[in-house]
Amino acid sequence: MNVRVNGTEREVPDGATVTELLAALGVAAKGVAVAVDGQVVVRTEHDTKVVPDDADVEVLTAVQGG
Amino acid sequence: MDDPLVIGDRQYSSRLIMGTGGAANLAVLERALTASGTELTTVSIRRVDTQGGTGVLEVLERLGIDPLPNTAGCRTAGEAVLTARLAREALGTSWVKLEVVADDRTLLPDPVELLEAAATLVDDGFTVLPYTNDDPVLALRLEELGCAAVMPLGSPIGTGLGIRNPHNIELIVKRAGVPVILDAGIGTASDAALAMELGCSGVMLATAVTRATDPEAMASAMRHGVTAGRLAHGAGRVPQRFWAQASSPPR
């Protein structure tokens, strides 16, 4: 299936969870937050939340600022 | 702890909150943060670069500094609330420096969006520290909503223009029941000292240090400026006089 991660099209296996998506992206889960279609996915649900086909996924972390 | 800064359920011995934006690199930032003595420092929340982490959290962790996520770049209450919730997941903290700005040229807070976002986040259990205009009425409204501190600007972000309306800052301080943190516009150490002399509980700054020619030296200057201003505020300054008054005996 195809999803958009931070605005870029990606192909991921059907039924991938948030945890599997982060692994596929090579992103460590520590210090990272994920939103799927504008909804925050809390950390405890990363293992179970399935990313739907055609989802808009945002993966964010802390950067220098303020 | 002697004369701590108390915000919400936390105490800090340093009254200087630092930002991390604008530093040339992480090594410069780390030296500046160390010299500043800060114990609470802001970070922003942005899209992950899949090349890896930015390293700023590791610096804060190494220095024992609490991260304070901000909502910089947000224009609406909805964006700011989502950013705060993402920050809570990413950093495991329910503290947020709430910024909702109106436009890019002034970066001034949008008071309507700010109040809405603050109300939502307080209801959601956040400890909210809002960046606000130097407006005594707005500051009071934010406190009444349940914000843990208020952070009025001295002048617009990044301008280094210092405190343009000291009387408003004093009005905010006189009526506030929560800490007042002077935020934005600090240019040099005397600005930080003035904020504290006016009765602020703390100072937040970034640009003045990170873009100084010598960030480490300016960070040290800010640390001493805040301390000097705090001491002066509590020391009971002499009244200002029009005519001279001799300080030596007449004969």
CSV table of C-alpha atoms in Angstrom, one decimal:
chain,number,residue,atom,x,y,z
A,1,MET,CA,0.0,0.0,0.0
A,2,ASN,CA,1.0,3.6,-0.4
A,3,VAL,CA,1.2,6.2,2.4
A,4,ARG,CA,2.6,9.7,2.6
A,5,VAL,CA,5.3,10.1,5.3
A,6,ASN,CA,6.1,13.8,6.0
A,7,GLY,CA,4.7,14.6,2.6
A,8,THR,CA,6.7,12.0,0.6
A,9,GLU,CA,5.0,9.0,-1.0
A,10,ARG,CA,6.2,5.6,0.4
A,11,GLU,CA,5.3,2.0,-0.3
A,12,VAL,CA,4.9,-0.1,2.8
A,13,PRO,CA,3.6,-3.6,3.4
A,14,ASP,CA,-0.2,-3.9,3.8
A,15,GLY,CA,-1.3,-3.9,7.4
A,16,ALA,CA,1.9,-2.3,8.7
A,17,THR,CA,1.7,-1.0,12.2
A,18,VAL,CA,3.3,2.3,13.3
A,19,THR,CA,6.2,0.4,14.9
A,20,GLU,CA,6.8,-1.4,11.6
A,21,LEU,CA,6.6,1.8,9.7
A,22,LEU,CA,9.2,3.5,11.9
A,23,ALA,CA,11.4,0.5,11.5
A,24,ALA,CA,11.0,0.6,7.7
A,25,LEU,CA,12.0,4.2,7.8
A,26,GLY,CA,15.0,3.5,9.9
A,27,VAL,CA,13.8,5.9,12.6
A,28,ALA,CA,14.4,5.1,16.3
A,29,ALA,CA,11.2,5.4,18.3
A,30,LYS,CA,12.9,7.3,21.2
A,31,GLY,CA,12.1,11.0,21.1
A,32,VAL,CA,9.7,10.6,18.2
A,33,ALA,CA,6.0,11.3,17.9
A,34,VAL,CA,3.6,10.0,15.2
A,35,ALA,CA,0.3,11.4,13.8
A,36,VAL,CA,-1.8,9.5,11.4
A,37,ASP,CA,-4.3,11.5,9.4
A,38,GLY,CA,-4.0,14.4,11.9
A,39,GLN,CA,-4.5,12.2,15.0
A,40,VAL,CA,-1.7,11.6,17.5
A,41,VAL,CA,-0.9,8.0,18.0
A,42,VAL,CA,0.2,7.5,21.6
A,43,ARG,CA,3.3,5.6,22.2
A,44,THR,CA,1.5,2.6,23.9
A,45,GLU,CA,-0.5,2.1,20.6
A,46,HIS,CA,2.5,2.1,18.2
A,47,ASP,CA,2.6,-1.7,18.2
A,48,THR,CA,-1.1,-2.2,17.5
A,49,LYS,CA,-2.1,0.8,15.4
A,50,VAL,CA,-2.3,-0.2,11.7
A,51,VAL,CA,-1.6,2.5,9.2
A,52,PRO,CA,-4.5,2.7,6.8
A,53,ASP,CA,-3.9,2.7,3.0
A,54,ASP,CA,-3.4,6.2,1.6
A,55,ALA,CA,-2.8,7.6,5.1
A,56,ASP,CA,-1.0,10.9,5.8
A,57,VAL,CA,1.6,10.1,8.4
A,58,GLU,CA,3.7,12.7,10.2
A,59,VAL,CA,6.8,11.7,12.1
A,60,LEU,CA,8.2,14.4,14.3
A,61,THR,CA,11.0,14.9,16.8
A,62,ALA,CA,12.7,17.7,18.8
A,63,VAL,CA,15.0,20.1,16.9
A,64,GLN,CA,16.9,23.3,18.0
A,65,GLY,CA,14.4,26.1,18.4
A,66,GLY,CA,13.0,28.8,20.6
B,1,MET,CA,17.5,25.5,47.3
B,2,ASP,CA,18.0,29.3,47.9
B,3,ASP,CA,15.3,31.5,46.3
B,4,PRO,CA,14.1,28.9,43.7
B,5,LEU,CA,12.0,29.6,40.7
B,6,VAL,CA,8.8,27.7,41.2
B,7,ILE,CA,6.6,26.8,38.2
B,8,GLY,CA,3.8,24.3,38.6
B,9,ASP,CA,5.2,21.4,40.6
B,10,ARG,CA,8.8,22.1,39.8
B,11,GLN,CA,11.6,24.2,41.3
B,12,TYR,CA,14.7,25.5,39.6
B,13,SER,CA,17.6,27.3,41.1
B,14,SER,CA,18.3,29.1,37.8
B,15,ARG,CA,16.0,31.8,36.7
B,16,LEU,CA,17.2,31.8,33.1
B,17,ILE,CA,15.4,29.7,30.6
B,18,MET,CA,17.3,29.2,27.4
B,19,GLY,CA,16.3,28.5,23.8
B,20,THR,CA,18.4,26.3,21.5
B,21,GLY,CA,17.6,28.0,18.1
B,22,GLY,CA,20.2,29.9,16.2
B,23,ALA,CA,23.4,28.2,17.5
B,24,ALA,CA,26.0,27.5,14.8
B,25,ASN,CA,26.4,23.9,15.9
B,26,LEU,CA,25.8,21.6,18.9
B,27,ALA,CA,29.2,22.1,20.4
B,28,VAL,CA,28.7,25.9,20.6
B,29,LEU,CA,25.3,25.3,22.0
B,30,GLU,CA,26.5,23.0,24.7
B,31,ARG,CA,29.2,25.4,25.9
B,32,ALA,CA,26.7,28.2,25.9
B,33,LEU,CA,24.0,26.3,27.8
B,34,THR,CA,26.6,25.2,30.4
B,35,ALA,CA,27.8,28.8,30.9
B,36,SER,CA,24.2,30.0,31.2
B,37,GLY,CA,23.5,27.7,34.2
B,38,THR,CA,20.1,27.1,32.8
B,39,GLU,CA,18.0,24.1,34.0
B,40,LEU,CA,15.1,24.4,31.5
B,41,THR,CA,15.6,24.9,27.8
B,42,THR,CA,13.2,25.0,24.8
B,43,VAL,CA,13.2,22.8,21.7
B,44,SER,CA,10.9,22.8,18.7
B,45,ILE,CA,9.0,19.9,17.2
B,46,ARG,CA,9.6,19.3,13.5
B,47,ARG,CA,9.5,16.5,10.9
B,48,VAL,CA,12.1,13.8,11.4
B,49,ASP,CA,15.0,13.9,9.0
B,50,THR,CA,15.4,10.2,8.2
B,51,GLN,CA,19.1,10.7,8.2
B,52,GLY,CA,18.9,10.5,12.0
B,53,GLY,CA,18.2,12.6,15.1
B,54,THR,CA,19.2,16.2,15.5
B,55,GLY,CA,21.2,15.5,18.7
B,56,VAL,CA,19.7,18.4,20.7
B,57,LEU,CA,17.9,16.2,23.2
B,58,GLU,CA,21.1,14.3,23.8
B,59,VAL,CA,22.9,17.5,24.6
B,60,LEU,CA,20.1,18.5,27.1
B,61,GLU,CA,20.2,15.0,28.7
B,62,ARG,CA,23.9,15.1,29.1
B,63,LEU,CA,23.7,18.5,30.8
B,64,GLY,CA,20.8,17.5,33.1
B,65,ILE,CA,18.6,20.2,31.6
B,66,ASP,CA,14.8,19.7,31.3
B,67,PRO,CA,13.5,20.1,27.8
B,68,LEU,CA,10.6,22.5,27.3
B,69,PRO,CA,8.9,21.8,23.9
B,70,ASN,CA,7.5,24.9,22.2
B,71,THR,CA,4.9,25.3,19.5
B,72,ALA,CA,6.9,27.7,17.4
B,73,GLY,CA,5.7,28.2,13.9
B,74,CYS,CA,2.0,27.5,14.8
B,75,ARG,CA,-0.5,30.1,13.5
B,76,THR,CA,-3.8,28.6,14.8
B,77,ALA,CA,-5.0,27.1,18.1
B,78,GLY,CA,-5.6,23.8,16.3
B,79,GLU,CA,-2.0,23.6,15.1
B,80,ALA,CA,-0.6,24.5,18.5
B,81,VAL,CA,-2.7,22.0,20.3
B,82,LEU,CA,-1.6,19.2,17.9
B,83,THR,CA,2.0,20.2,18.2
B,84,ALA,CA,1.8,20.2,22.0
B,85,ARG,CA,0.2,16.7,22.0
B,86,LEU,CA,3.0,15.4,19.6
B,87,ALA,CA,5.6,17.0,21.8
B,88,ARG,CA,4.1,15.2,24.8
B,89,GLU,CA,4.4,11.9,23.0
B,90,ALA,CA,7.9,12.6,21.7
B,91,LEU,CA,9.5,13.9,24.9
B,92,GLY,CA,7.3,12.5,27.6
B,93,THR,CA,6.6,15.8,29.1
B,94,SER,CA,3.2,17.6,29.6
B,95,TRP,CA,5.0,21.0,29.9
B,96,VAL,CA,4.7,23.2,26.8
B,97,LYS,CA,5.8,26.7,25.9
B,98,LEU,CA,2.8,27.8,23.9
B,99,GLU,CA,3.4,30.0,21.0
B,100,VAL,CA,0.8,31.0,18.5
B,101,VAL,CA,2.0,33.8,16.3
B,102,ALA,CA,0.1,36.0,13.9
B,103,ASP,CA,2.5,36.6,11.0
B,104,ASP,CA,6.1,36.1,10.0
B,105,ARG,CA,7.2,39.7,10.0
B,106,THR,CA,6.4,40.5,13.6
B,107,LEU,CA,6.1,37.0,15.1
B,108,LEU,CA,3.7,38.7,17.6
B,109,PRO,CA,1.4,36.4,19.5
B,110,ASP,CA,-2.2,36.1,18.1
B,111,PRO,CA,-4.2,36.7,21.4
B,112,VAL,CA,-7.4,35.1,20.1
B,113,GLU,CA,-5.8,31.8,19.0
B,114,LEU,CA,-3.5,31.9,22.1
B,115,LEU,CA,-6.4,32.0,24.5
B,116,GLU,CA,-8.2,29.2,22.7
B,117,ALA,CA,-5.1,26.9,22.6
B,118,ALA,CA,-4.3,27.6,26.3
B,119,ALA,CA,-7.8,26.7,27.4
B,120,THR,CA,-7.7,23.4,25.5
B,121,LEU,CA,-4.3,22.4,26.7
B,122,VAL,CA,-5.0,23.3,30.3
B,123,ASP,CA,-8.1,21.1,30.1
B,124,ASP,CA,-6.0,18.4,28.6
B,125,GLY,CA,-3.7,18.4,31.6
B,126,PHE,CA,-0.8,20.3,30.2
B,127,THR,CA,1.4,22.7,32.2
B,128,VAL,CA,1.1,25.7,29.9
B,129,LEU,CA,3.6,28.5,29.7
B,130,PRO,CA,2.2,30.9,27.1
B,131,TYR,CA,4.3,33.4,25.1
B,132,THR,CA,2.1,36.5,25.2
B,133,ASN,CA,2.1,40.1,24.3
B,134,ASP,CA,3.1,42.7,26.9
B,135,ASP,CA,-0.6,43.2,27.6
B,136,PRO,CA,-1.6,43.1,31.3
B,137,VAL,CA,-5.2,42.2,30.5
B,138,LEU,CA,-4.3,39.2,28.3
B,139,ALA,CA,-1.7,38.1,30.9
B,140,LEU,CA,-4.4,38.0,33.5
B,141,ARG,CA,-6.8,36.2,31.3
B,142,LEU,CA,-4.2,33.5,30.6
B,143,GLU,CA,-3.6,33.1,34.3
B,144,GLU,CA,-7.3,32.8,35.0
B,145,LEU,CA,-7.5,30.0,32.4
B,146,GLY,CA,-5.0,28.0,34.5
B,147,CYS,CA,-1.6,28.7,32.8
B,148,ALA,CA,1.3,27.9,35.1
B,149,ALA,CA,3.2,31.0,34.1
B,150,VAL,CA,2.9,33.9,31.7
B,151,MET,CA,5.7,34.9,29.3
B,152,PRO,CA,5.3,38.4,28.0
B,153,LEU,CA,7.6,39.7,25.3
B,154,GLY,CA,10.0,42.5,25.8
B,155,SER,CA,10.0,43.2,22.1
B,156,PRO,CA,9.5,41.0,19.0
B,157,ILE,CA,11.4,37.7,18.8
B,158,GLY,CA,14.9,38.0,17.5
B,159,THR,CA,15.0,41.9,17.5
B,160,GLY,CA,17.3,42.4,20.5
B,161,LEU,CA,15.3,45.6,21.1
B,162,GLY,CA,15.1,45.0,24.8
B,163,ILE,CA,12.0,45.8,26.9
B,164,ARG,CA,10.0,48.4,25.0
B,165,ASN,CA,7.3,48.9,27.6
B,166,PRO,CA,8.7,48.4,31.1
B,167,HIS,CA,5.6,49.9,32.7
B,168,ASN,CA,3.4,47.2,31.1
B,169,ILE,CA,5.8,44.5,32.4
B,170,GLU,CA,5.5,46.0,35.9
B,171,LEU,CA,1.7,46.0,35.6
B,172,ILE,CA,1.7,42.4,34.6
B,173,VAL,CA,4.0,41.5,37.5
B,174,LYS,CA,2.0,43.5,40.1
B,175,ARG,CA,-1.2,41.6,39.4
B,176,ALA,CA,0.2,38.1,38.5
B,177,GLY,CA,-0.3,35.2,40.9
B,178,VAL,CA,1.9,33.0,38.7
B,179,PRO,CA,5.5,33.5,37.7
B,180,VAL,CA,6.1,36.1,35.0
B,181,ILE,CA,9.0,35.1,32.6
B,182,LEU,CA,10.2,37.9,30.3
B,183,ASP,CA,10.4,36.3,26.9
B,184,ALA,CA,11.7,37.6,23.6
B,185,GLY,CA,13.6,40.7,22.6
B,186,ILE,CA,16.4,40.5,25.1
B,187,GLY,CA,19.6,41.9,23.4
B,188,THR,CA,22.2,42.0,26.1
B,189,ALA,CA,22.8,41.4,29.8
B,190,SER,CA,21.4,44.8,31.0
B,191,ASP,CA,18.0,43.9,29.4
B,192,ALA,CA,17.9,40.6,31.4
B,193,ALA,CA,18.8,42.5,34.6
B,194,LEU,CA,16.1,45.1,33.9
B,195,ALA,CA,13.5,42.4,33.5
B,196,MET,CA,14.4,41.0,36.9
B,197,GLU,CA,14.5,44.5,38.5
B,198,LEU,CA,10.9,45.0,37.2
B,199,GLY,CA,9.9,42.0,39.2
B,200,CYS,CA,9.9,39.2,36.7
B,201,SER,CA,10.5,35.7,38.1
B,202,GLY,CA,12.7,34.7,35.2
B,203,VAL,CA,14.0,35.5,31.7
B,204,MET,CA,13.8,33.4,28.6
B,205,LEU,CA,16.2,34.1,25.7
B,206,ALA,CA,17.9,32.4,22.8
B,207,THR,CA,19.1,34.7,20.0
B,208,ALA,CA,20.9,37.1,22.2
B,209,VAL,CA,23.2,34.2,23.2
B,210,THR,CA,23.2,31.9,20.2
B,211,ARG,CA,23.9,34.6,17.7
B,212,ALA,CA,26.3,36.6,19.8
B,213,THR,CA,29.9,36.8,18.5
B,214,ASP,CA,30.9,34.8,21.6
B,215,PRO,CA,27.9,32.8,22.7
B,216,GLU,CA,29.6,31.2,25.7
B,217,ALA,CA,30.6,34.6,27.1
B,218,MET,CA,27.2,36.1,26.5
B,219,ALA,CA,25.6,33.2,28.2
B,220,SER,CA,27.7,33.8,31.2
B,221,ALA,CA,26.8,37.5,31.1
B,222,MET,CA,23.1,36.7,31.0
B,223,ARG,CA,23.4,34.4,33.9
B,224,HIS,CA,25.0,37.2,35.9
B,225,GLY,CA,22.5,39.8,34.6
B,226,VAL,CA,19.6,37.7,35.8
B,227,THR,CA,21.2,37.2,39.2
B,228,ALA,CA,22.1,40.9,39.6
B,229,GLY,CA,18.6,42.0,38.6
B,230,ARG,CA,17.0,39.5,41.0
B,231,LEU,CA,19.2,40.8,43.9
B,232,ALA,CA,18.6,44.4,43.0
B,233,HIS,CA,14.8,43.8,42.9
B,234,GLY,CA,14.9,42.5,46.4
B,235,ALA,CA,17.4,45.0,47.8
B,236,GLY,CA,15.1,48.1,47.8
B,237,ARG,CA,16.7,50.6,45.4
B,238,VAL,CA,17.0,54.3,46.4
B,239,PRO,CA,14.4,56.7,45.1
B,240,GLN,CA,15.3,58.7,42.0
B,241,ARG,CA,15.9,62.4,42.7
B,242,PHE,CA,15.9,65.4,40.5
B,243,TRP,CA,18.7,67.2,42.4
B,244,ALA,CA,22.0,65.9,43.7
B,245,GLN,CA,22.3,64.6,47.3
B,246,ALA,CA,25.8,64.5,48.7
B,247,SER,CA,27.0,61.1,49.7
B,248,SER,CA,30.0,62.5,51.7
B,249,PRO,CA,29.6,64.6,54.9
B,250,PRO,CA,29.8,68.4,54.4
B,251,ARG,CA,33.0,68.9,56.4
